[in-house]
mmCIF file of C-alpha atoms in Angstrom:
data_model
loop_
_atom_site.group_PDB
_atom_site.id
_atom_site.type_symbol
_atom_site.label_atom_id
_atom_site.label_comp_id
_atom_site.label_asym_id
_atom_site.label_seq_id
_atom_site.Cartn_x
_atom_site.Cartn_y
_atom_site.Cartn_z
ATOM 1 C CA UNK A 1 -21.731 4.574 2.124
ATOM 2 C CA UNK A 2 -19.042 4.923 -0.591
ATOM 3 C CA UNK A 3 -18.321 1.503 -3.015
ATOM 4 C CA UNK A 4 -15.007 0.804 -2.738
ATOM 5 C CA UNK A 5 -13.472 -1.140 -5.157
ATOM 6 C CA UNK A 6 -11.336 -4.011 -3.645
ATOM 7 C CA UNK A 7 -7.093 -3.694 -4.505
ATOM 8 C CA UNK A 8 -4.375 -6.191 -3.955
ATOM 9 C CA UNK A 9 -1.519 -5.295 -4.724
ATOM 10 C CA UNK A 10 1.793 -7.283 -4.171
ATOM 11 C CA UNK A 11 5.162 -5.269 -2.892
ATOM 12 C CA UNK A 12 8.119 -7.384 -4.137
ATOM 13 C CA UNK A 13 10.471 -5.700 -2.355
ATOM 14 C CA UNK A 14 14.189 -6.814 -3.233
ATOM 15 C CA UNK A 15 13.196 -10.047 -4.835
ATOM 16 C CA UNK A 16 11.897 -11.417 -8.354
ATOM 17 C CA UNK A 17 12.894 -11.524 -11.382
ATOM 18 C CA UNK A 18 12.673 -11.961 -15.398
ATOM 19 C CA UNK A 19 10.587 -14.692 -15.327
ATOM 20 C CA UNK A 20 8.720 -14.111 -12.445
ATOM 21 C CA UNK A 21 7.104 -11.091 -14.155
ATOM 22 C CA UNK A 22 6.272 -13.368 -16.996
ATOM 23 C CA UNK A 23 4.711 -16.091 -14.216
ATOM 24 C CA UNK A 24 2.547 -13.495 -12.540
ATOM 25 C CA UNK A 25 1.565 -10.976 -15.367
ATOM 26 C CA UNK A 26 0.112 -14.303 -16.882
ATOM 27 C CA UNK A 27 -1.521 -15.619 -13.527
ATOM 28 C CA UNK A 28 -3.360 -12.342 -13.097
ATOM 29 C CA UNK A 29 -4.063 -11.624 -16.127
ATOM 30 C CA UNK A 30 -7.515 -12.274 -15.974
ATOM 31 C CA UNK A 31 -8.059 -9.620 -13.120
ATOM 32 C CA UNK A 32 -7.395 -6.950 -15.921
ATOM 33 C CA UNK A 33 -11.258 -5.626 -16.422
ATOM 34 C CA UNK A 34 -12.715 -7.279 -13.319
ATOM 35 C CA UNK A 35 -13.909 -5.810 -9.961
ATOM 36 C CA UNK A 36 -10.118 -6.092 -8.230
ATOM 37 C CA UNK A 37 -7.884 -3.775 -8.762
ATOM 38 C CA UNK A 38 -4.198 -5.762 -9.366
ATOM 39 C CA UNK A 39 -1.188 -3.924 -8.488
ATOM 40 C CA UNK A 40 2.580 -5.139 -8.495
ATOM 41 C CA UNK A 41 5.658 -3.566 -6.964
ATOM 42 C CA UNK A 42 8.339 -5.098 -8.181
ATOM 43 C CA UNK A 43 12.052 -3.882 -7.680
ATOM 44 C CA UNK A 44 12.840 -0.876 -9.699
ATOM 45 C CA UNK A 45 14.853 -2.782 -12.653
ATOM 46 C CA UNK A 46 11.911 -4.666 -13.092
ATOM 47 C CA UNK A 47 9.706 -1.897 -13.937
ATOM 48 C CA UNK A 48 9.876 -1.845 -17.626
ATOM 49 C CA UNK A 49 9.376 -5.455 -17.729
ATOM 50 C CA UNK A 50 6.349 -5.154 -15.730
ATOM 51 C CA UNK A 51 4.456 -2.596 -17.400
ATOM 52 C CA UNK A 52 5.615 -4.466 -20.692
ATOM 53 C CA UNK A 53 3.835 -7.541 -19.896
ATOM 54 C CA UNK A 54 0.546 -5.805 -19.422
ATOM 55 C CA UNK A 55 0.079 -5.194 -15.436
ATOM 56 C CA UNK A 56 -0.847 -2.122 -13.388
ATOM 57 C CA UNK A 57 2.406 -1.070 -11.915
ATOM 58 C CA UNK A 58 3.795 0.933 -9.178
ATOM 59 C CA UNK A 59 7.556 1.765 -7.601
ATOM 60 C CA UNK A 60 8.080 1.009 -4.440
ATOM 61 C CA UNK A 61 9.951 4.688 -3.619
ATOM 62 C CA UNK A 62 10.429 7.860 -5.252
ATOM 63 C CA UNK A 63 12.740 11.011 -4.370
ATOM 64 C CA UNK A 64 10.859 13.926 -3.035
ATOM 65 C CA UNK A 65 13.188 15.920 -5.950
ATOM 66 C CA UNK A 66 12.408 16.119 -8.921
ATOM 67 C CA UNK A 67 16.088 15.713 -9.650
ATOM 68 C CA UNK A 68 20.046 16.254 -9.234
ATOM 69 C CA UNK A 69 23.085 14.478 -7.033
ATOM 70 C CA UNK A 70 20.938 11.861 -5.676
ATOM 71 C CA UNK A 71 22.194 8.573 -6.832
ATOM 72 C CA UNK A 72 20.307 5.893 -6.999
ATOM 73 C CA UNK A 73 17.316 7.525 -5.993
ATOM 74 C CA UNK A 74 13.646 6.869 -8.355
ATOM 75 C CA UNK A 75 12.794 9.906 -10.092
ATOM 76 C CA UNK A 76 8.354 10.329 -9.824
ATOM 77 C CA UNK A 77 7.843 11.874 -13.734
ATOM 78 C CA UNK A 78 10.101 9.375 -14.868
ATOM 79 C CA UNK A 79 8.639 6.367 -13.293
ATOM 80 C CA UNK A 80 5.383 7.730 -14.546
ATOM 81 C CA UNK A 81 6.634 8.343 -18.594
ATOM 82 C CA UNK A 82 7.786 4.648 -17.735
ATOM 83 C CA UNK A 83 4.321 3.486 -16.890
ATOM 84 C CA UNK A 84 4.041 2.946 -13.137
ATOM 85 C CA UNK A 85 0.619 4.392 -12.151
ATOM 86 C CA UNK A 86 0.960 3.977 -8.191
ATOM 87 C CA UNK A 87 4.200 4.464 -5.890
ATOM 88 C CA UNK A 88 4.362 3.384 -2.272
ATOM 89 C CA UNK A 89 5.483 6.206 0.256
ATOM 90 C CA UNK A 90 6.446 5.488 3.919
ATOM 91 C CA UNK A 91 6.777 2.096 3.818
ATOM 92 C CA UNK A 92 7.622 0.745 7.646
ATOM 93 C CA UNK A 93 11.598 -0.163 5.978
ATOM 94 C CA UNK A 94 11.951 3.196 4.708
ATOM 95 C CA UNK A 95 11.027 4.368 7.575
ATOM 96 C CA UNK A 96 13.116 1.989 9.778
ATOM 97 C CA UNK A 97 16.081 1.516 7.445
ATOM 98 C CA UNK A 98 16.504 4.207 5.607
ATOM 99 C CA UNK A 99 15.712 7.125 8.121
ATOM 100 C CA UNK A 100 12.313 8.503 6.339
ATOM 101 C CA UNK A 101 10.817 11.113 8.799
ATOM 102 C CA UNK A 102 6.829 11.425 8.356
ATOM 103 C CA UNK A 103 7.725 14.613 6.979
ATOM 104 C CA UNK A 104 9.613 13.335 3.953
ATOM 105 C CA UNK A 105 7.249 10.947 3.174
ATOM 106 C CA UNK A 106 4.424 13.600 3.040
ATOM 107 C CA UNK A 107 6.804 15.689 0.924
ATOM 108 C CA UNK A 108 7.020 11.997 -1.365
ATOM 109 C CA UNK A 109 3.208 12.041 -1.003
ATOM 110 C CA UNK A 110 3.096 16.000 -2.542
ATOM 111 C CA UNK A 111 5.426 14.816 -5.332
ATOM 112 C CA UNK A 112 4.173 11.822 -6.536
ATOM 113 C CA UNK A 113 0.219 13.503 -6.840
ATOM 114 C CA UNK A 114 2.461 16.461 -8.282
ATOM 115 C CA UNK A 115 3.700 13.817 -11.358
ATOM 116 C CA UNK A 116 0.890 11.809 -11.849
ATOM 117 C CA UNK A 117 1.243 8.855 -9.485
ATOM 118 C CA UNK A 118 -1.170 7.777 -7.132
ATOM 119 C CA UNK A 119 0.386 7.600 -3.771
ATOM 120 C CA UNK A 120 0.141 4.431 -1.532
ATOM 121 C CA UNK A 121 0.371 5.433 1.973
ATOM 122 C CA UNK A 122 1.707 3.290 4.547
ATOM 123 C CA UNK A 123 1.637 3.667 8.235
ATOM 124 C CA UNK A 124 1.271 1.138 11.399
ATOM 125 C CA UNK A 125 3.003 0.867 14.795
ATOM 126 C CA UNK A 126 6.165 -1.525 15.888
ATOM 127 C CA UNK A 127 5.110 -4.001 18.435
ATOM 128 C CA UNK A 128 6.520 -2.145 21.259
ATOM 129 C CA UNK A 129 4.579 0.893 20.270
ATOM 130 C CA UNK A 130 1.507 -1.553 20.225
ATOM 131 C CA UNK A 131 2.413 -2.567 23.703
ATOM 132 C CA UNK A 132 2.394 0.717 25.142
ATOM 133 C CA UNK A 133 -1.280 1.546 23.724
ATOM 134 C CA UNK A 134 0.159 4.104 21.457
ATOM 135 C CA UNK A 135 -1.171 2.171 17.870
ATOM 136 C CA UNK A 136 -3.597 4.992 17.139
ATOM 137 C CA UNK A 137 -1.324 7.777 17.897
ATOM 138 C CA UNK A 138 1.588 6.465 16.050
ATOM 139 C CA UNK A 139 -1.197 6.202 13.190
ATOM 140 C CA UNK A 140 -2.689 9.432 13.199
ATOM 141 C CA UNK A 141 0.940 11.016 13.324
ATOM 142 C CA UNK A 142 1.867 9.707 10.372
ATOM 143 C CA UNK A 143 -1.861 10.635 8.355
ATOM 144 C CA UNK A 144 -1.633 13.819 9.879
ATOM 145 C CA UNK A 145 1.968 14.960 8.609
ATOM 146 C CA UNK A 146 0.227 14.510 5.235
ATOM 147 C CA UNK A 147 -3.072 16.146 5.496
ATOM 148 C CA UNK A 148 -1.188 18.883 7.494
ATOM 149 C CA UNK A 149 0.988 19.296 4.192
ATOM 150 C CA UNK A 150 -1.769 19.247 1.691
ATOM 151 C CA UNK A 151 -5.489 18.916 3.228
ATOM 152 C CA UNK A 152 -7.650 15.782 3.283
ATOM 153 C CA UNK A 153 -8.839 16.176 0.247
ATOM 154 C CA UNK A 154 -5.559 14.984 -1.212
ATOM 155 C CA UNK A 155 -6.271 11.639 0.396
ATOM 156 C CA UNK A 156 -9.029 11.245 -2.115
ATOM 157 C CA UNK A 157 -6.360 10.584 -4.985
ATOM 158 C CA UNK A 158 -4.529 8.249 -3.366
ATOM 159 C CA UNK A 159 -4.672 4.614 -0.988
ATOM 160 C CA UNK A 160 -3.730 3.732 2.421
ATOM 161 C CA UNK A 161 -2.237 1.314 3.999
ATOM 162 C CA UNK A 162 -2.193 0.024 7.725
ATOM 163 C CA UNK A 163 0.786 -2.379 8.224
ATOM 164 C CA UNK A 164 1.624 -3.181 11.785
ATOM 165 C CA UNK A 165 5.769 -3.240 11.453
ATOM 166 C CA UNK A 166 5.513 -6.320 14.286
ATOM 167 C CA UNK A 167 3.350 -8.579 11.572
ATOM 168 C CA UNK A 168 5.353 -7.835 8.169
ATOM 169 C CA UNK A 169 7.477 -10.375 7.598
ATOM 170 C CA UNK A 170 7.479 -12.248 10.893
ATOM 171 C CA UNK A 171 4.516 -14.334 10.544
ATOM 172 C CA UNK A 172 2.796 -12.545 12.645
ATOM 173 C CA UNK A 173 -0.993 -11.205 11.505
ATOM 174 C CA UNK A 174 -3.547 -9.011 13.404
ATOM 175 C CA UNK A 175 -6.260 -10.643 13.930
ATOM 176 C CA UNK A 176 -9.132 -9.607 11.394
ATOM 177 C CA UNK A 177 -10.360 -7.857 14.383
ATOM 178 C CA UNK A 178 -7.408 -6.197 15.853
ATOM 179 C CA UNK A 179 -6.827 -4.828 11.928
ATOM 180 C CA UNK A 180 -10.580 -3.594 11.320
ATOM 181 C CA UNK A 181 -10.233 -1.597 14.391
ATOM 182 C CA UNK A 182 -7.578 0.191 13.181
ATOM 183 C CA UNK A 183 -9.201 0.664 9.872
ATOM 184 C CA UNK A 184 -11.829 1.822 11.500
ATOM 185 C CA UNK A 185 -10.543 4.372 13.313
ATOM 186 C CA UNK A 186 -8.686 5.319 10.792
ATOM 187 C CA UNK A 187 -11.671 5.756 8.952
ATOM 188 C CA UNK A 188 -13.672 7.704 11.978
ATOM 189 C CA UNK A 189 -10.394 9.767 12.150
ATOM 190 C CA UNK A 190 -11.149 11.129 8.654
ATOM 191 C CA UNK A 191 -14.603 11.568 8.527
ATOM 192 C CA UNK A 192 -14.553 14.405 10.900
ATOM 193 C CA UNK A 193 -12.664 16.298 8.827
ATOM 194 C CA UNK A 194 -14.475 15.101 5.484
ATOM 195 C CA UNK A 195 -17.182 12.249 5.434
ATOM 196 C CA UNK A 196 -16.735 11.783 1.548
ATOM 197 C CA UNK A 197 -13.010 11.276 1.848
ATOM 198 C CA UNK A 198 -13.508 8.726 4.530
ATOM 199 C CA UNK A 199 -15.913 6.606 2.974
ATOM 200 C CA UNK A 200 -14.186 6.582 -0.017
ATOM 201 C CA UNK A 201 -10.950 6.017 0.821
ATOM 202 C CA UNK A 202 -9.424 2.512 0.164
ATOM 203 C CA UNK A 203 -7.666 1.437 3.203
ATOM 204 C CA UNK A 204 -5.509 -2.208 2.747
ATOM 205 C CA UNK A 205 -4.083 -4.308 5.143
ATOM 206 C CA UNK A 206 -0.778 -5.548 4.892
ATOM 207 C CA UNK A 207 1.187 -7.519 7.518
ATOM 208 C CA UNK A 208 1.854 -11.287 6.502
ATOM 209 C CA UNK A 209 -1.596 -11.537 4.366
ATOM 210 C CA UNK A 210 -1.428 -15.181 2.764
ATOM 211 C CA UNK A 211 -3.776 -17.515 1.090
ATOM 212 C CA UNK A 212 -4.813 -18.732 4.085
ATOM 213 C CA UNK A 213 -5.686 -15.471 6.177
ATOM 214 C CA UNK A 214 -6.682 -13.201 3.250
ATOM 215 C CA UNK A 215 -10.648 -14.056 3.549
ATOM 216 C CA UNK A 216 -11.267 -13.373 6.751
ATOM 217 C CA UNK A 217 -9.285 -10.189 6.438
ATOM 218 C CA UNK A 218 -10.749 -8.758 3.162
ATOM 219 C CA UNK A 219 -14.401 -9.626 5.043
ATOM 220 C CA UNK A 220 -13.801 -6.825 7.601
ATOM 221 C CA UNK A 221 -15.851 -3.963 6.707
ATOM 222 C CA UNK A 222 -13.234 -1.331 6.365
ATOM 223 C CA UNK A 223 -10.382 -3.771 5.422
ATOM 224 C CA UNK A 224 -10.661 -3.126 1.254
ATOM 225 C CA UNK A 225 -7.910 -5.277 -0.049
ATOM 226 C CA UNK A 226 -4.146 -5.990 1.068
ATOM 227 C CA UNK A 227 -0.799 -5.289 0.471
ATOM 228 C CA UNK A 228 1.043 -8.484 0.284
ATOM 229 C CA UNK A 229 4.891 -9.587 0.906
ATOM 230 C CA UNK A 230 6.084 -12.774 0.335
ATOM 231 C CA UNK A 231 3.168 -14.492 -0.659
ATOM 232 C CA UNK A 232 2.787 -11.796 -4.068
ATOM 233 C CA UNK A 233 6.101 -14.108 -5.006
ATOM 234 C CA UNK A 234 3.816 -17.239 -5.437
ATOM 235 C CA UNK A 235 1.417 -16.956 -8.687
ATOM 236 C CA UNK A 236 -0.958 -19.622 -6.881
ATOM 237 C CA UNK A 237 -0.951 -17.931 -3.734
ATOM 238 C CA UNK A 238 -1.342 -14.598 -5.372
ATOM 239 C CA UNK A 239 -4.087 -15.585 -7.371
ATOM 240 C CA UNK A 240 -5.903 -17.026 -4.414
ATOM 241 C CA UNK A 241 -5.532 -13.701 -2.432
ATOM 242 C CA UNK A 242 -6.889 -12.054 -5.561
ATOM 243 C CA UNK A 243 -10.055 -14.301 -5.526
ATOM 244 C CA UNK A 244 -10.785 -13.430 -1.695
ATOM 245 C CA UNK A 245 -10.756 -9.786 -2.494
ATOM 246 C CA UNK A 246 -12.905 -10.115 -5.898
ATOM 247 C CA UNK A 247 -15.321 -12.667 -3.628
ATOM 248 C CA UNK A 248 -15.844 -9.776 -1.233
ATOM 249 C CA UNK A 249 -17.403 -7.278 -4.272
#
């Protein structure tokens, strides 16, 4: 079985600022050559200031063009001359919010690997989907719309991540066993269509991970890190999620 190295990586969404940078670049600073992999995603006005103060970076969006009439929109080569090194696609509130069809985030997918970024894949099920037994189906929908657009082995450059839409933000959490089944399969799902890619793959969980649930998570044998909300807005809370994923190494 493949060693995969443990990521947490905090998605600020619309929040933070100046100084929080400086807070949490200096909290996590000594994660920089150990056996976690540290990743924030702060607003897009932040950026510069992030990769200035010395952490591993990613946007949390980026067109699927390359460029033109789109304003406002996060341009992939530029957010990589810029420094990011990671971009989230498919996020559950892109999805939601802004209309993103599993098809445009695989086309996100294509262009971020096209530019140099490593795309962070998000997928998961709304609580009414849950309900109705369709979790795995929702899931492999939304893997599939990738690998159909570029084969599995494109999954080996990149991360996933399983975020039931019912636990972000709510305060609502899969239980570590409800999430390592769906890591699992997710996992199983893969490997018949390439073993290496499957083991390999790092698959996070993200749906209202805190300092208090992150341990029991991160010990879940295909759970291999977390994507974390609010609590990546809390340097002692951060930290203490980072020391749950380096204890699991």
């Amino acid at each position: 079985m493949a060693q995969r190295k443990p990521i947490v990586a905090g998605n600020w969404k619309m929040n933070g600022s100046i100084e929080l940078v400086s807070e949490i670049s200096t909290a996590i600073s000594k994660y920089k050559n150990e056996q976690v992999d540290v990743i924030i995603f702060p607003p897009a006005l932040l950026l510069c200031k992030a990769v200035e103060s010395g952490v591993n970076v990613g946007t949390q969006t980026i067109s699927e063009f390359d460029s033109g009439a789109f304003t406002g929109e996060i341009e992939a080569k530029l957010a990589k001359q810029l420094g990011a090194n990671y971009t989230l696609v498919g996020h559950s509130e892109r999805r939601a919010i802004f209309g993103e069809t599993s098809e445009i985030v695989a086309d996100k997918f294509a262009k971020a690997q096209e530019k140099g970024l490593i795309p962070v894949l998000c997928v998961g099920e709304t609580e009414k989907q849950r309900e109705l037994g369709a979790t795995e189906k929702v899931v492999a929908e939304q893997i599939n719309a990738v690998i159909s657009k570029l084969g599995i082995a494109a999954l080996s450059n990149s991360v996933l991540a399983y975020e039931p839409v019912w636990a972000i933000g709510t305060g609502k959490t899969a239980t570590p066993e409800q999430a390592q089944s769906v890591h699992k399969f997710i996992r199983d799902m893969l490997s018949t269509q390439s073993e290496p890619v499957a083991q390999s793959l790092q698959i996070l969980y993200g749906g209202s991970v805190n300092d208090k649930n992150s341990k029991s998570l991160f010990t879940q044998p295909d759970i291999d890190g977390g994507l974390i909300g609010g609590a990546s807005l809390k340097a002692d809370a951060f930290v203490s999620i980072c020391n749950s994923a380096l204890g699991n190494v």
